[in-house]
PDB file of C-alpha atoms and ligand atoms in Angstrom:
ATOM      1  CA  MET A   1     -29.077  61.112   5.886  1.00  0.00           C
ATOM      2  CA  SER A   2     -27.990  60.039   2.459  1.00  0.00           C
ATOM      3  CA  LYS A   3     -29.373  56.886   1.051  1.00  0.00           C
ATOM      4  CA  LYS A   4     -27.035  53.936   1.248  1.00  0.00           C
ATOM      5  CA  ARG A   5     -25.714  52.959  -2.130  1.00  0.00           C
ATOM      6  CA  PHE A   6     -26.279  49.287  -1.503  1.00  0.00           C
ATOM      7  CA  GLY A   7     -29.579  48.374   0.004  1.00  0.00           C
ATOM      8  CA  LYS A   8     -30.628  45.033   1.359  1.00  0.00           C
ATOM      9  CA  ASN A   9     -32.069  44.052  -2.002  1.00  0.00           C
ATOM     10  CA  ASP A  10     -28.781  44.773  -3.720  1.00  0.00           C
ATOM     11  CA  ILE A  11     -26.973  42.519  -1.303  1.00  0.00           C
ATOM     12  CA  LEU A  12     -29.539  39.786  -1.890  1.00  0.00           C
ATOM     13  CA  PHE A  13     -29.125  40.278  -5.612  1.00  0.00           C
ATOM     14  CA  ILE A  14     -25.336  40.056  -5.470  1.00  0.00           C
ATOM     15  CA  GLY A  15     -25.590  37.070  -3.155  1.00  0.00           C
ATOM     16  CA  GLY A  16     -27.944  35.422  -5.608  1.00  0.00           C
ATOM     17  CA  ILE A  17     -25.554  35.992  -8.501  1.00  0.00           C
ATOM     18  CA  LEU A  18     -22.665  34.602  -6.481  1.00  0.00           C
ATOM     19  CA  GLY A  19     -24.775  31.613  -5.529  1.00  0.00           C
ATOM     20  CA  ILE A  20     -25.685  30.921  -9.135  1.00  0.00           C
ATOM     21  CA  ALA A  21     -22.053  31.343 -10.190  1.00  0.00           C
ATOM     22  CA  LEU A  22     -21.006  28.877  -7.505  1.00  0.00           C
ATOM     23  CA  LEU A  23     -23.645  26.384  -8.592  1.00  0.00           C
ATOM     24  CA  PHE A  24     -22.504  26.756 -12.159  1.00  0.00           C
ATOM     25  CA  MET A  25     -18.885  26.144 -11.174  1.00  0.00           C
ATOM     26  CA  LEU A  26     -19.922  23.050  -9.234  1.00  0.00           C
ATOM     27  CA  LEU A  27     -21.882  21.827 -12.231  1.00  0.00           C
ATOM     28  CA  VAL A  28     -18.884  22.280 -14.515  1.00  0.00           C
ATOM     29  CA  PHE A  29     -16.713  20.570 -11.917  1.00  0.00           C
ATOM     30  CA  PHE A  30     -19.013  17.549 -11.764  1.00  0.00           C
ATOM     31  CA  LEU A  31     -19.381  17.355 -15.525  1.00  0.00           C
ATOM     32  CA  GLN A  32     -15.608  17.386 -15.931  1.00  0.00           C
ATOM     33  CA  ASN A  33     -15.262  14.600 -13.426  1.00  0.00           C
ATOM     34  CA  LYS A  34     -18.007  12.518 -14.941  1.00  0.00           C
ATOM     35  CA  GLU A  35     -15.664   9.582 -15.437  1.00  0.00           C
ATOM     36  CA  GLY A  36     -15.365   9.323 -11.690  1.00  0.00           C
ATOM     37  CA  ALA A  37     -11.898   7.934 -11.182  1.00  0.00           C
ATOM     38  CA  CYS A  38     -11.612   5.911  -8.020  1.00  0.00           C
ATOM     39  CA  VAL A  39      -8.847   4.431  -5.998  1.00  0.00           C
ATOM     40  CA  GLU A  40      -9.229   0.821  -5.034  1.00  0.00           C
ATOM     41  CA  VAL A  41      -7.472  -0.368  -1.931  1.00  0.00           C
ATOM     42  CA  THR A  42      -6.674  -4.023  -1.547  1.00  0.00           C
ATOM     43  CA  VAL A  43      -5.191  -5.726   1.487  1.00  0.00           C
ATOM     44  CA  ASP A  44      -3.567  -9.095   0.962  1.00  0.00           C
ATOM     45  CA  GLY A  45      -5.268  -9.370  -2.413  1.00  0.00           C
ATOM     46  CA  LYS A  46      -8.735  -8.685  -1.063  1.00  0.00           C
ATOM     47  CA  VAL A  47     -10.627  -5.524  -1.881  1.00  0.00           C
ATOM     48  CA  TYR A  48     -10.668  -3.305   1.173  1.00  0.00           C
ATOM     49  CA  GLY A  49     -12.636  -0.497  -0.366  1.00  0.00           C
ATOM     50  CA  THR A  50     -13.074   1.806  -3.308  1.00  0.00           C
ATOM     51  CA  TYR A  51     -12.876   5.523  -2.797  1.00  0.00           C
ATOM     52  CA  ASP A  52     -13.743   8.494  -4.935  1.00  0.00           C
ATOM     53  CA  LEU A  53     -10.655  10.392  -6.041  1.00  0.00           C
ATOM     54  CA  ASN A  54     -12.690  13.551  -6.389  1.00  0.00           C
ATOM     55  CA  GLU A  55     -13.492  13.629  -2.731  1.00  0.00           C
ATOM     56  CA  ASN A  56     -10.874  14.799  -0.275  1.00  0.00           C
ATOM     57  CA  GLN A  57     -10.684  12.216   2.453  1.00  0.00           C
ATOM     58  CA  GLU A  58      -8.446  10.244   4.748  1.00  0.00           C
ATOM     59  CA  ILE A  59      -8.758   6.489   4.637  1.00  0.00           C
ATOM     60  CA  PRO A  60      -7.373   4.619   7.601  1.00  0.00           C
ATOM     61  CA  ILE A  61      -6.595   1.065   6.546  1.00  0.00           C
ATOM     62  CA  THR A  62      -7.170  -1.259   9.419  1.00  0.00           C
ATOM     63  CA  ILE A  63      -5.658  -4.724   9.573  1.00  0.00           C
ATOM     64  CA  ASP A  64      -6.492  -6.930  12.543  1.00  0.00           C
ATOM     65  CA  GLY A  65      -7.988  -3.994  14.409  1.00  0.00           C
ATOM     66  CA  GLU A  66      -4.990  -1.758  13.975  1.00  0.00           C
ATOM     67  CA  VAL A  67      -4.557   1.096  11.567  1.00  0.00           C
ATOM     68  CA  THR A  68      -1.509   0.157   9.531  1.00  0.00           C
ATOM     69  CA  ASN A  69      -1.694   2.654   6.700  1.00  0.00           C
ATOM     70  CA  VAL A  70      -3.439   5.924   6.016  1.00  0.00           C
ATOM     71  CA  LEU A  71      -4.243   6.834   2.453  1.00  0.00           C
ATOM     72  CA  THR A  72      -5.096  10.461   1.911  1.00  0.00           C
ATOM     73  CA  ILE A  73      -7.010  11.698  -1.096  1.00  0.00           C
ATOM     74  CA  LYS A  74      -6.548  15.342  -1.801  1.00  0.00           C
ATOM     75  CA  ASP A  75      -7.113  17.357  -4.971  1.00  0.00           C
ATOM     76  CA  GLY A  76      -7.766  14.226  -7.018  1.00  0.00           C
ATOM     77  CA  LYS A  77      -4.591  12.480  -5.913  1.00  0.00           C
ATOM     78  CA  ALA A  78      -4.077   9.663  -3.494  1.00  0.00           C
ATOM     79  CA  LYS A  79      -1.008   9.399  -1.336  1.00  0.00           C
ATOM     80  CA  MET A  80       0.066   7.173   1.500  1.00  0.00           C
ATOM     81  CA  THR A  81       0.493   9.630   4.326  1.00  0.00           C
ATOM     82  CA  ASP A  82       1.074   7.233   7.181  1.00  0.00           C
ATOM     83  CA  ALA A  83       2.258   3.674   7.526  1.00  0.00           C
ATOM     84  CA  ASP A  84       3.642   1.503  10.245  1.00  0.00           C
ATOM     85  CA  CYS A  85       5.764  -0.598   7.925  1.00  0.00           C
ATOM     86  CA  PRO A  86       9.496  -0.597   8.670  1.00  0.00           C
ATOM     87  CA  ASP A  87      10.697   0.769   5.333  1.00  0.00           C
ATOM     88  CA  HIS A  88       8.070   3.485   4.755  1.00  0.00           C
ATOM     89  CA  LEU A  89       8.651   3.028   1.033  1.00  0.00           C
ATOM     90  CA  CYS A  90       4.950   3.445   0.356  1.00  0.00           C
ATOM     91  CA  MET A  91       4.994   6.872   1.946  1.00  0.00           C
ATOM     92  CA  HIS A  92       7.750   7.923  -0.426  1.00  0.00           C
ATOM     93  CA  GLN A  93       5.881   6.842  -3.526  1.00  0.00           C
ATOM     94  CA  LYS A  94       4.447   9.689  -5.488  1.00  0.00           C
ATOM     95  CA  ALA A  95       0.796  10.572  -5.344  1.00  0.00           C
ATOM     96  CA  ILE A  96      -1.334   8.627  -7.801  1.00  0.00           C
ATOM     97  CA  SER A  97      -4.090  10.082  -9.923  1.00  0.00           C
ATOM     98  CA  LYS A  98      -4.022   8.305 -13.283  1.00  0.00           C
ATOM     99  CA  GLU A  99      -5.588   4.977 -14.116  1.00  0.00           C
ATOM    100  CA  LYS A 100      -3.426   1.954 -13.262  1.00  0.00           C
ATOM    101  CA  GLU A 101      -1.025   3.947 -11.091  1.00  0.00           C
ATOM    102  CA  THR A 102      -0.375   2.188  -7.827  1.00  0.00           C
ATOM    103  CA  ILE A 103       1.057   2.662  -4.385  1.00  0.00           C
ATOM    104  CA  VAL A 104       2.246  -0.550  -2.819  1.00  0.00           C
ATOM    105  CA  CYS A 105       3.098  -1.240   0.765  1.00  0.00           C
ATOM    106  CA  LEU A 106       4.811  -4.608   0.564  1.00  0.00           C
ATOM    107  CA  PRO A 107       5.231  -5.333   4.290  1.00  0.00           C
ATOM    108  CA  ASN A 108       1.536  -4.696   4.948  1.00  0.00           C
ATOM    109  CA  LYS A 109       0.374  -6.122   1.591  1.00  0.00           C
ATOM    110  CA  VAL A 110      -1.588  -2.946   0.983  1.00  0.00           C
ATOM    111  CA  VAL A 111      -2.099  -1.859  -2.607  1.00  0.00           C
ATOM    112  CA  ALA A 112      -3.855   1.295  -3.732  1.00  0.00           C
ATOM    113  CA  GLU A 113      -4.636   1.443  -7.427  1.00  0.00           C
ATOM    114  CA  VAL A 114      -6.383   4.098  -9.445  1.00  0.00           C
ATOM    115  CA  THR A 115      -9.240   2.607 -11.391  1.00  0.00           C
ATOM    116  CA  GLY A 116     -11.214   4.179 -14.170  1.00  0.00           C
ATOM    117  CA  SER A 117     -14.876   4.917 -14.342  1.00  0.00           C
ATOM    118  CA  LYS A 118     -17.401   3.022 -12.283  1.00  0.00           C
ATOM    119  CA  GLU A 119     -18.791   1.366 -15.419  1.00  0.00           C
ATOM    120  CA  LYS A 120     -15.403  -0.059 -16.182  1.00  0.00           C
ATOM    121  CA  GLN A 121     -15.079  -1.451 -12.685  1.00  0.00           C
ATOM    122  CA  GLU A 122     -18.322  -3.306 -13.127  1.00  0.00           C
ATOM    123  CA  PHE A 123     -17.054  -4.656 -16.403  1.00  0.00           C
ATOM    124  CA  ASP A 124     -13.831  -5.755 -14.709  1.00  0.00           C
ATOM    125  CA  SER A 125     -15.643  -7.581 -11.964  1.00  0.00           C
ATOM    126  CA  ILE A 126     -17.773  -9.402 -14.521  1.00  0.00           C
ATOM    127  CA  ALA A 127     -14.670 -10.382 -16.450  1.00  0.00           C
ATOM    128  CA  ARG A 128     -13.006 -11.849 -13.363  1.00  0.00           C
TER     129      ARG A 128
HETATM  130 ZN1  LIG B   1       4.623   0.724   3.627  1.00  0.00          ZN
END
């Protein structure tokens, strides 16, 4: 029986290195996204919610108990992926990722707007 080239300890070691590398990548990722761009959804002029652009998620927008629009955040971009409006114009608007870019669904009065850092949002709300 020849000794195995990679023992259990080696695997643990390699796993550890990979784990540290992954942690490091995550750290870099979070540092790069420190500004924390968000997308703010308003319905009929009222804030429906604010969502982190760095987090892949689907946001069903419910009006009067019915989901009228679905905003999907993927890879730092927000896009209207579903809507029950007759024209579907909002679904054809390009994905937004930069501050002040918007997707508007006129029939449903749904607006998604990219906002800057959280600090800035607080400043905005004070200014209002
Ligand atoms: Zn629409």
